């Protein structure tokens, strides 16, 4: 199950992003775009399997944590214009 990010985890994430030159505004934009993409994927997946699926359920049961992370990194690359961002995670 996906859990909310703790304050300590958020701080570590913000520090890592700053080290990679990602601004808080870019991260917020990436989060928004990733959320929208996830919602669209949930609708499309629900249409394929023939039942409505809430975005949170889709994220938890279909994508999982690792895939959600990859989605966010992909969007961060788009938002920052840096295709090499976090390339070591691929």
CSV table of N, CA and C in Angstrom, one decimal:
chain,number,residue,atom,x,y,z
A,1,UNK,N,0.8,-1.2,0.0
A,1,UNK,CA,0.0,0.0,0.0
A,1,UNK,C,0.9,1.2,0.0
A,2,UNK,N,0.5,2.3,-0.8
A,2,UNK,CA,1.2,3.5,-0.8
A,2,UNK,C,1.0,4.3,0.5
A,3,UNK,N,2.0,4.8,1.0
A,3,UNK,CA,1.9,5.6,2.3
A,3,UNK,C,2.2,7.1,2.0
A,4,UNK,N,1.6,8.0,2.8
A,4,UNK,CA,2.0,9.4,2.6
A,4,UNK,C,3.5,9.6,2.9
A,5,UNK,N,4.1,10.6,2.3
A,5,UNK,CA,5.5,10.8,2.5
A,5,UNK,C,5.7,11.5,3.9
A,6,UNK,N,6.6,11.0,4.7
A,6,UNK,CA,6.9,11.6,6.0
A,6,UNK,C,7.6,12.9,5.8
A,7,UNK,N,7.6,13.8,6.8
A,7,UNK,CA,8.3,15.0,6.7
A,7,UNK,C,9.8,14.8,6.5
A,8,UNK,N,10.4,13.8,7.1
A,8,UNK,CA,11.8,13.5,6.9
A,8,UNK,C,12.1,13.0,5.5
A,9,UNK,N,11.2,12.2,4.9
A,9,UNK,CA,11.4,11.7,3.5
A,9,UNK,C,11.2,12.9,2.6
A,10,UNK,N,10.2,13.8,2.8
A,10,UNK,CA,10.0,14.9,2.0
A,10,UNK,C,11.3,15.8,2.0
A,11,UNK,N,11.9,16.1,3.2
A,11,UNK,CA,13.1,16.9,3.3
A,11,UNK,C,14.2,16.2,2.5
A,12,UNK,N,14.4,14.9,2.6
A,12,UNK,CA,15.5,14.2,1.9
A,12,UNK,C,15.2,14.4,0.4
A,13,UNK,N,14.0,14.2,0.0
A,13,UNK,CA,13.7,14.4,-1.5
A,13,UNK,C,13.9,15.8,-2.0
A,14,UNK,N,13.5,16.8,-1.2
A,14,UNK,CA,13.8,18.2,-1.6
A,14,UNK,C,15.3,18.4,-1.7
A,15,UNK,N,16.1,17.9,-0.8
A,15,UNK,CA,17.5,18.1,-0.8
A,15,UNK,C,18.1,17.4,-2.1
A,16,UNK,N,17.6,16.2,-2.3
A,16,UNK,CA,18.1,15.5,-3.5
A,16,UNK,C,17.8,16.2,-4.8
A,17,UNK,N,16.5,16.7,-4.9
A,17,UNK,CA,16.1,17.5,-6.1
A,17,UNK,C,17.0,18.7,-6.2
A,18,UNK,N,17.2,19.4,-5.1
A,18,UNK,CA,18.0,20.7,-5.2
A,18,UNK,C,19.4,20.3,-5.6
A,19,UNK,N,20.0,19.2,-5.2
A,19,UNK,CA,21.3,18.8,-5.6
A,19,UNK,C,21.4,18.6,-7.1
A,20,UNK,N,20.3,18.2,-7.7
A,20,UNK,CA,20.2,17.9,-9.1
A,20,UNK,C,19.7,19.1,-9.9
A,21,UNK,N,19.5,20.3,-9.2
A,21,UNK,CA,19.1,21.5,-9.9
A,21,UNK,C,17.6,21.6,-10.2
A,22,UNK,N,16.8,20.8,-9.5
A,22,UNK,CA,15.3,20.9,-9.7
A,22,UNK,C,14.8,21.9,-8.7
A,23,UNK,N,14.0,22.8,-9.2
A,23,UNK,CA,13.4,23.8,-8.3
A,23,UNK,C,12.1,23.3,-7.7
A,24,UNK,N,11.7,23.8,-6.5
A,24,UNK,CA,10.4,23.4,-6.0
A,24,UNK,C,9.3,23.6,-6.9
A,25,UNK,N,9.3,24.6,-7.7
A,25,UNK,CA,8.2,24.9,-8.7
A,25,UNK,C,8.2,23.8,-9.7
A,26,UNK,N,9.4,23.4,-10.2
A,26,UNK,CA,9.4,22.3,-11.2
A,26,UNK,C,8.9,21.0,-10.6
A,27,UNK,N,9.3,20.7,-9.4
A,27,UNK,CA,8.8,19.5,-8.8
A,27,UNK,C,7.3,19.5,-8.6
A,28,UNK,N,6.7,20.7,-8.2
A,28,UNK,CA,5.3,20.8,-8.1
A,28,UNK,C,4.6,20.6,-9.4
A,29,UNK,N,5.1,21.2,-10.4
A,29,UNK,CA,4.6,21.0,-11.8
A,29,UNK,C,4.6,19.5,-12.2
A,30,UNK,N,5.8,18.9,-11.9
A,30,UNK,CA,5.9,17.5,-12.3
A,30,UNK,C,4.9,16.6,-11.5
A,31,UNK,N,4.7,16.9,-10.3
A,31,UNK,CA,3.7,16.1,-9.5
A,31,UNK,C,2.3,16.3,-10.1
A,32,UNK,N,2.0,17.5,-10.4
A,32,UNK,CA,0.7,17.8,-11.0
A,32,UNK,C,0.5,17.0,-12.3
A,33,UNK,N,1.5,17.1,-13.2
A,33,UNK,CA,1.4,16.4,-14.5
A,33,UNK,C,1.4,14.9,-14.3
A,34,UNK,N,2.2,14.4,-13.4
A,34,UNK,CA,2.2,12.9,-13.1
A,34,UNK,C,0.9,12.4,-12.6
A,35,UNK,N,0.3,13.2,-11.7
A,35,UNK,CA,-1.1,12.9,-11.2
A,35,UNK,C,-2.1,12.9,-12.3
A,36,UNK,N,-2.1,13.8,-13.2
A,36,UNK,CA,-3.0,13.9,-14.3
A,36,UNK,C,-2.8,12.7,-15.2
A,37,UNK,N,-1.5,12.3,-15.5
A,37,UNK,CA,-1.2,11.2,-16.3
A,37,UNK,C,-1.7,9.9,-15.7
A,38,UNK,N,-1.5,9.8,-14.4
A,38,UNK,CA,-2.0,8.6,-13.6
A,38,UNK,C,-3.5,8.5,-13.7
A,39,UNK,N,-4.2,9.6,-13.6
A,39,UNK,CA,-5.7,9.6,-13.7
A,39,UNK,C,-6.1,9.1,-15.0
A,40,UNK,N,-5.5,9.6,-16.1
A,40,UNK,CA,-5.8,9.2,-17.4
A,40,UNK,C,-5.6,7.7,-17.7
A,41,UNK,N,-4.5,7.2,-17.1
A,41,UNK,CA,-4.1,5.8,-17.3
A,41,UNK,C,-5.2,5.0,-16.5
A,42,UNK,N,-5.6,5.4,-15.4
A,42,UNK,CA,-6.6,4.7,-14.6
A,42,UNK,C,-7.9,4.6,-15.4
A,43,UNK,N,-8.3,5.6,-16.0
A,43,UNK,CA,-9.5,5.6,-16.8
A,43,UNK,C,-9.4,4.7,-18.0
A,44,UNK,N,-8.3,4.8,-18.7
A,44,UNK,CA,-8.0,3.9,-19.9
A,44,UNK,C,-8.0,2.4,-19.4
A,45,UNK,N,-7.3,2.1,-18.4
A,45,UNK,CA,-7.2,0.8,-17.9
A,45,UNK,C,-8.6,0.2,-17.5
A,46,UNK,N,-9.3,1.1,-16.8
A,46,UNK,CA,-10.7,0.7,-16.4
A,46,UNK,C,-11.5,0.4,-17.6
A,47,UNK,N,-11.4,1.1,-18.7
A,47,UNK,CA,-12.2,0.9,-19.9
A,47,UNK,C,-11.8,-0.5,-20.5
A,48,UNK,N,-10.5,-0.8,-20.5
A,48,UNK,CA,-10.0,-2.1,-21.0
A,48,UNK,C,-10.5,-3.3,-20.2
A,49,UNK,N,-10.4,-3.2,-18.9
A,49,UNK,CA,-10.8,-4.3,-18.1
A,49,UNK,C,-12.4,-4.3,-17.8
A,50,UNK,N,-13.0,-3.3,-18.2
A,50,UNK,CA,-14.5,-3.2,-18.1
A,50,UNK,C,-15.0,-2.9,-16.7
A,51,UNK,N,-14.2,-2.1,-15.9
A,51,UNK,CA,-14.8,-1.7,-14.7
A,51,UNK,C,-14.0,-0.4,-14.3
A,52,UNK,N,-14.7,0.4,-13.6
A,52,UNK,CA,-14.2,1.7,-13.1
A,52,UNK,C,-13.1,1.4,-12.1
A,53,UNK,N,-12.0,2.2,-12.2
A,53,UNK,CA,-10.9,2.0,-11.2
A,53,UNK,C,-10.5,3.4,-10.7
A,54,UNK,N,-10.5,3.6,-9.4
A,54,UNK,CA,-10.1,4.8,-8.9
A,54,UNK,C,-8.6,5.0,-9.1
A,55,UNK,N,-8.1,6.2,-9.4
A,55,UNK,CA,-6.7,6.4,-9.6
A,55,UNK,C,-5.8,5.9,-8.5
A,56,UNK,N,-6.2,6.0,-7.2
A,56,UNK,CA,-5.4,5.5,-6.1
A,56,UNK,C,-5.3,4.0,-6.2
A,57,UNK,N,-6.4,3.3,-6.5
A,57,UNK,CA,-6.3,1.9,-6.6
A,57,UNK,C,-5.5,1.5,-7.8
A,58,UNK,N,-5.6,2.2,-8.9
A,58,UNK,CA,-4.7,1.9,-10.1
A,58,UNK,C,-3.3,2.0,-9.7
A,59,UNK,N,-2.9,3.1,-9.1
A,59,UNK,CA,-1.5,3.3,-8.7
A,59,UNK,C,-1.0,2.2,-7.8
A,60,UNK,N,-1.8,1.8,-6.8
A,60,UNK,CA,-1.4,0.9,-5.8
A,60,UNK,C,-1.4,-0.6,-6.4
A,61,UNK,N,-2.4,-1.0,-7.2
A,61,UNK,CA,-2.4,-2.3,-7.6
A,61,UNK,C,-1.8,-2.6,-9.0
A,62,UNK,N,-1.8,-1.6,-9.8
A,62,UNK,CA,-1.3,-1.8,-11.2
A,62,UNK,C,0.1,-1.3,-11.3
A,63,UNK,N,0.3,0.0,-11.0
A,63,UNK,CA,1.6,0.6,-11.2
A,63,UNK,C,2.6,0.2,-10.1
A,64,UNK,N,2.2,0.3,-8.9
A,64,UNK,CA,3.2,0.1,-7.8
A,64,UNK,C,4.1,1.2,-7.6
A,65,UNK,N,4.8,1.2,-6.5
A,65,UNK,CA,5.7,2.3,-6.1
A,65,UNK,C,6.8,2.5,-7.1
A,66,UNK,N,7.4,1.5,-7.6
A,66,UNK,CA,8.6,1.7,-8.5
A,66,UNK,C,8.1,2.4,-9.8
A,67,UNK,N,7.0,1.9,-10.4
A,67,UNK,CA,6.5,2.5,-11.6
A,67,UNK,C,6.0,3.9,-11.4
A,68,UNK,N,5.5,4.2,-10.2
A,68,UNK,CA,5.1,5.6,-9.9
A,68,UNK,C,6.3,6.5,-9.9
A,69,UNK,N,7.4,6.0,-9.3
A,69,UNK,CA,8.6,6.7,-9.3
A,69,UNK,C,9.2,7.0,-10.7
A,70,UNK,N,9.1,6.0,-11.5
A,70,UNK,CA,9.6,6.2,-12.9
A,70,UNK,C,8.7,7.2,-13.7
A,71,UNK,N,7.4,7.2,-13.4
A,71,UNK,CA,6.5,8.1,-14.0
A,71,UNK,C,6.9,9.6,-13.6
A,72,UNK,N,7.1,9.7,-12.3
A,72,UNK,CA,7.5,11.1,-11.8
A,72,UNK,C,8.8,11.5,-12.4
A,73,UNK,N,9.8,10.6,-12.5
A,73,UNK,CA,11.1,11.0,-13.0
A,73,UNK,C,11.0,11.4,-14.5
A,74,UNK,N,10.2,10.6,-15.2
A,74,UNK,CA,9.9,10.9,-16.7
A,74,UNK,C,9.3,12.3,-16.8
A,75,UNK,N,8.4,12.6,-16.0
A,75,UNK,CA,7.7,14.0,-16.0
A,75,UNK,C,8.7,15.1,-15.6
A,76,UNK,N,9.5,14.8,-14.6
A,76,UNK,CA,10.6,15.7,-14.2
A,76,UNK,C,11.5,16.0,-15.3
A,77,UNK,N,11.9,15.0,-16.1
A,77,UNK,CA,12.8,15.2,-17.2
A,77,UNK,C,12.1,16.2,-18.2
A,78,UNK,N,10.8,16.0,-18.4
A,78,UNK,CA,10.1,16.9,-19.4
A,78,UNK,C,10.0,18.3,-18.8
A,79,UNK,N,9.7,18.4,-17.6
A,79,UNK,CA,9.5,19.8,-17.0
A,79,UNK,C,10.8,20.5,-16.9
A,80,UNK,N,11.9,19.9,-16.6
A,80,UNK,CA,13.2,20.6,-16.5
A,80,UNK,C,13.9,20.7,-17.8
A,81,UNK,N,13.5,19.9,-18.8
A,81,UNK,CA,14.2,19.9,-20.1
A,81,UNK,C,15.5,19.2,-20.0
A,82,UNK,N,15.7,18.3,-19.0
A,82,UNK,CA,16.9,17.6,-18.8
A,82,UNK,C,16.7,16.1,-18.9
A,83,UNK,N,16.9,15.6,-20.1
A,83,UNK,CA,16.6,14.1,-20.3
A,83,UNK,C,17.6,13.2,-19.5
A,84,UNK,N,18.7,13.8,-19.0
A,84,UNK,CA,19.7,13.0,-18.2
A,84,UNK,C,19.4,13.0,-16.7
A,85,UNK,N,18.4,13.7,-16.3
A,85,UNK,CA,18.1,13.8,-14.9
A,85,UNK,C,17.8,12.4,-14.3
A,86,UNK,N,18.5,12.1,-13.2
A,86,UNK,CA,18.3,10.8,-12.5
A,86,UNK,C,18.5,9.6,-13.5
A,87,UNK,N,19.3,9.8,-14.5
A,87,UNK,CA,19.5,8.7,-15.5
A,87,UNK,C,20.1,7.5,-14.8
A,88,UNK,N,20.8,7.6,-13.7
A,88,UNK,CA,21.4,6.5,-13.0
A,88,UNK,C,20.4,5.6,-12.4
A,89,UNK,N,19.1,6.0,-12.4
A,89,UNK,CA,18.0,5.2,-11.8
A,89,UNK,C,17.4,4.3,-12.9
A,90,UNK,N,17.7,4.5,-14.2
A,90,UNK,CA,17.1,3.7,-15.2
A,90,UNK,C,17.7,2.3,-15.2
